[in-house]
mmCIF file of C-alpha atoms in Angstrom:
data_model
loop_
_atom_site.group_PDB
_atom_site.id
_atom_site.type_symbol
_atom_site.label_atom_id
_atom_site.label_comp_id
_atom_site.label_asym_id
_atom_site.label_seq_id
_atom_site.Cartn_x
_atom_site.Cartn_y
_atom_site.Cartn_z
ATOM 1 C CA UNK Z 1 -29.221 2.545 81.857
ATOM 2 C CA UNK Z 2 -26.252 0.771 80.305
ATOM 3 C CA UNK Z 3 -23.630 2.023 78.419
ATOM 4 C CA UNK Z 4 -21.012 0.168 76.643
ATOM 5 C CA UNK Z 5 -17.337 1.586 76.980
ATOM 6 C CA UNK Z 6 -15.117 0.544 73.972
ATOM 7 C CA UNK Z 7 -12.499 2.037 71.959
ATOM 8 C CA UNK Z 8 -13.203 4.281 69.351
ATOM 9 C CA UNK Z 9 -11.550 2.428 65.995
ATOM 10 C CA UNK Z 10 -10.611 4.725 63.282
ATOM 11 C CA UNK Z 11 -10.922 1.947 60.768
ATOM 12 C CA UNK Z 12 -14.000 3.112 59.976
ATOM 13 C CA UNK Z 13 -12.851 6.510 58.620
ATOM 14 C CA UNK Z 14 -10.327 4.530 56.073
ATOM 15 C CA UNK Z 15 -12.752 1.935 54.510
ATOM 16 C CA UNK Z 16 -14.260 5.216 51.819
ATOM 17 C CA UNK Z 17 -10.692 6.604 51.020
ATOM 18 C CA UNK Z 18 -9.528 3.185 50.329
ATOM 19 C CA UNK Z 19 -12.550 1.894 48.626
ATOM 20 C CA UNK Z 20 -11.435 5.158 46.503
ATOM 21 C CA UNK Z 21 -8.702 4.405 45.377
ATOM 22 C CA UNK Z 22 -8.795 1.325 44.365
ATOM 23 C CA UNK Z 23 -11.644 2.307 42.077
ATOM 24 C CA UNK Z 24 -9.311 5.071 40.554
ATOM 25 C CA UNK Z 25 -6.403 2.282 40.308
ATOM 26 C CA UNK Z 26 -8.650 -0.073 38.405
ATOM 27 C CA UNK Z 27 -10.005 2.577 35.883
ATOM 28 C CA UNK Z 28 -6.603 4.265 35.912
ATOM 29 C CA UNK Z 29 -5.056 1.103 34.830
ATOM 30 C CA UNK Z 30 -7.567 0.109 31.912
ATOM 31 C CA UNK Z 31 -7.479 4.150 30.781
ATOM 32 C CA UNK Z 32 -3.256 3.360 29.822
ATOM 33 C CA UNK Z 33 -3.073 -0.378 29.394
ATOM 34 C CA UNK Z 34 -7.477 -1.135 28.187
ATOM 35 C CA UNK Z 35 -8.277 -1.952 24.437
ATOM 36 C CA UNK Z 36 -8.666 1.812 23.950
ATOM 37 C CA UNK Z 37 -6.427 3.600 25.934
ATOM 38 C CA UNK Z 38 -3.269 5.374 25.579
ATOM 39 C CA UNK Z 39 -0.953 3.037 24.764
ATOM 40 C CA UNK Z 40 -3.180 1.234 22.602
ATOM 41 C CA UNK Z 41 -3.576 4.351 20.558
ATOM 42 C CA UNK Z 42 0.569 4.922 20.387
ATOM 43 C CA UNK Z 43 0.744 0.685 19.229
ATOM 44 C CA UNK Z 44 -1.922 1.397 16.633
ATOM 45 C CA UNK Z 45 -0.078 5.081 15.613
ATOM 46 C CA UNK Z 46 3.429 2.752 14.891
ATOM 47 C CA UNK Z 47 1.601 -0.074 13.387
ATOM 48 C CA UNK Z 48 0.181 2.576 10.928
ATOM 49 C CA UNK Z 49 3.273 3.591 9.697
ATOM 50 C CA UNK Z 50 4.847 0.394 8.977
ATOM 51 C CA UNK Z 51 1.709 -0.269 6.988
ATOM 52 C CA UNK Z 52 2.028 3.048 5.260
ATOM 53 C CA UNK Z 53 6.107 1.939 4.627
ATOM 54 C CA UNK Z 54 4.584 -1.848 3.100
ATOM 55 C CA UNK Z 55 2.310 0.229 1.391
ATOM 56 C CA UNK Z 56 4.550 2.695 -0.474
ATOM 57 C CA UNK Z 57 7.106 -0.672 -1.679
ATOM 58 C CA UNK Z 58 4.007 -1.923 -3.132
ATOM 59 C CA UNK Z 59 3.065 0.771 -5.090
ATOM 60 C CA UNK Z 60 6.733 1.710 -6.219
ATOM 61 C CA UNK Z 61 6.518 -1.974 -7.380
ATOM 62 C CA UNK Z 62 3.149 -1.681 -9.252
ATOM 63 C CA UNK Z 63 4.967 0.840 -11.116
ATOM 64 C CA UNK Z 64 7.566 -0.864 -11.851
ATOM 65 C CA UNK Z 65 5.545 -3.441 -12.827
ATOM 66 C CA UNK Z 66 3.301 -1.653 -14.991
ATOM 67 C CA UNK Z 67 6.588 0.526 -16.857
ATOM 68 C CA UNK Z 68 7.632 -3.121 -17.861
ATOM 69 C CA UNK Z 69 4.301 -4.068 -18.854
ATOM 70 C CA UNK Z 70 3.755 -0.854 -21.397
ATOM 71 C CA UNK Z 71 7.019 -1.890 -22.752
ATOM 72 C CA UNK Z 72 5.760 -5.380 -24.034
ATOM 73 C CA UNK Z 73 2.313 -3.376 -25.113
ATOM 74 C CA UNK Z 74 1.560 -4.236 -28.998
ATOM 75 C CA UNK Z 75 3.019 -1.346 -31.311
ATOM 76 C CA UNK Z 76 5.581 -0.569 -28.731
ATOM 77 C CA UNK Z 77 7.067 -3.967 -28.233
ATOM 78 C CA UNK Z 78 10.746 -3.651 -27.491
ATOM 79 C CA UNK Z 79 13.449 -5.976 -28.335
ATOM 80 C CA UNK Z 80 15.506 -5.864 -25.663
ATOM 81 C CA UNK Z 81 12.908 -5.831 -22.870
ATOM 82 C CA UNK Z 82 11.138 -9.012 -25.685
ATOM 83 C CA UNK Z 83 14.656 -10.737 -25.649
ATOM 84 C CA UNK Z 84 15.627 -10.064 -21.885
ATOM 85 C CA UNK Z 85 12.061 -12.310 -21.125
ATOM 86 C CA UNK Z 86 12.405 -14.822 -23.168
ATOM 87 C CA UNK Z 87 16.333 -15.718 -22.256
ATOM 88 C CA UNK Z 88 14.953 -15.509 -18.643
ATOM 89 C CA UNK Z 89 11.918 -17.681 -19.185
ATOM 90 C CA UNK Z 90 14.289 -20.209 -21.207
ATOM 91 C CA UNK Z 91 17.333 -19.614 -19.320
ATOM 92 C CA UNK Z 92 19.438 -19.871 -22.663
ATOM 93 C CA UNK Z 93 22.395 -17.416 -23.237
ATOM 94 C CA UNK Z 94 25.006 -16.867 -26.349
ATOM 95 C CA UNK Z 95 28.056 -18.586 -25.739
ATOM 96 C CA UNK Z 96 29.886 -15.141 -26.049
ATOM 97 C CA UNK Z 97 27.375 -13.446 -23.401
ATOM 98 C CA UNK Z 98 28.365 -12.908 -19.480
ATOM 99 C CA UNK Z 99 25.391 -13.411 -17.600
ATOM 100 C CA UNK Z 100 24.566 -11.355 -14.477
ATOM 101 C CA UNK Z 101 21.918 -12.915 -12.095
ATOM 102 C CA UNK Z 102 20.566 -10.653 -10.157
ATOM 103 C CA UNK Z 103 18.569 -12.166 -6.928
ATOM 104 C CA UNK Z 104 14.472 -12.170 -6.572
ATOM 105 C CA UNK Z 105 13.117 -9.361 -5.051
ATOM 106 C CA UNK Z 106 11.798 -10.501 -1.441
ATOM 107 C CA UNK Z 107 8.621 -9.851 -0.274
#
């Protein structure tokens, strides 16, 4: 009968654990830093808002827009608001005027 004498390795007992945790590492990392995981959801959260923020300039400017409009409206046509486009258009003024230019709203 032969029997072999040789060391017990305990390399064996670590190949399971490690095998493990690198499969908790790799879905740990795509769970935070993946398409949809956390931080995703926190860039998405902030990107939201500064839409919402674009969003509420361009509806305060709609108004504005369509208060100016009404003015011009046939049967309430104002003057002023008739005379303040035209002079702007034409960029004429009376000699005895001062002129205030105001800059173009950005975008």
């Amino acid at each position: 009968m032969w029997t072999r004498q040789h060391k017990q390795r305990n390399t064996g007992r670590l190949i399971i654990p490690s095998l493990c945790v690198l499969f908790l590492a790799y879905f740990g990392f795509h769970a935070y830093h993946g398409e949809f995981g956390i931080y995703s959801k926190y860039r998405l959260e902030a990107r939201a808002v500064e839409l919402q923020t674009q969003l509420d300039a361009v509806k305060a400017r709609r108004i504005d827009f369509e208060r100016r409009v009404q003015l011009m409206h046939e049967g309430t046509l104002e003057k002023d608001m008739l005379d303040e486009q035209a002079r702007k258009a034409l960029n004429l003024s009376q000699p005895d005027e001062i002129t205030i230019m105001l800059p173009a709203p950005t975008k």
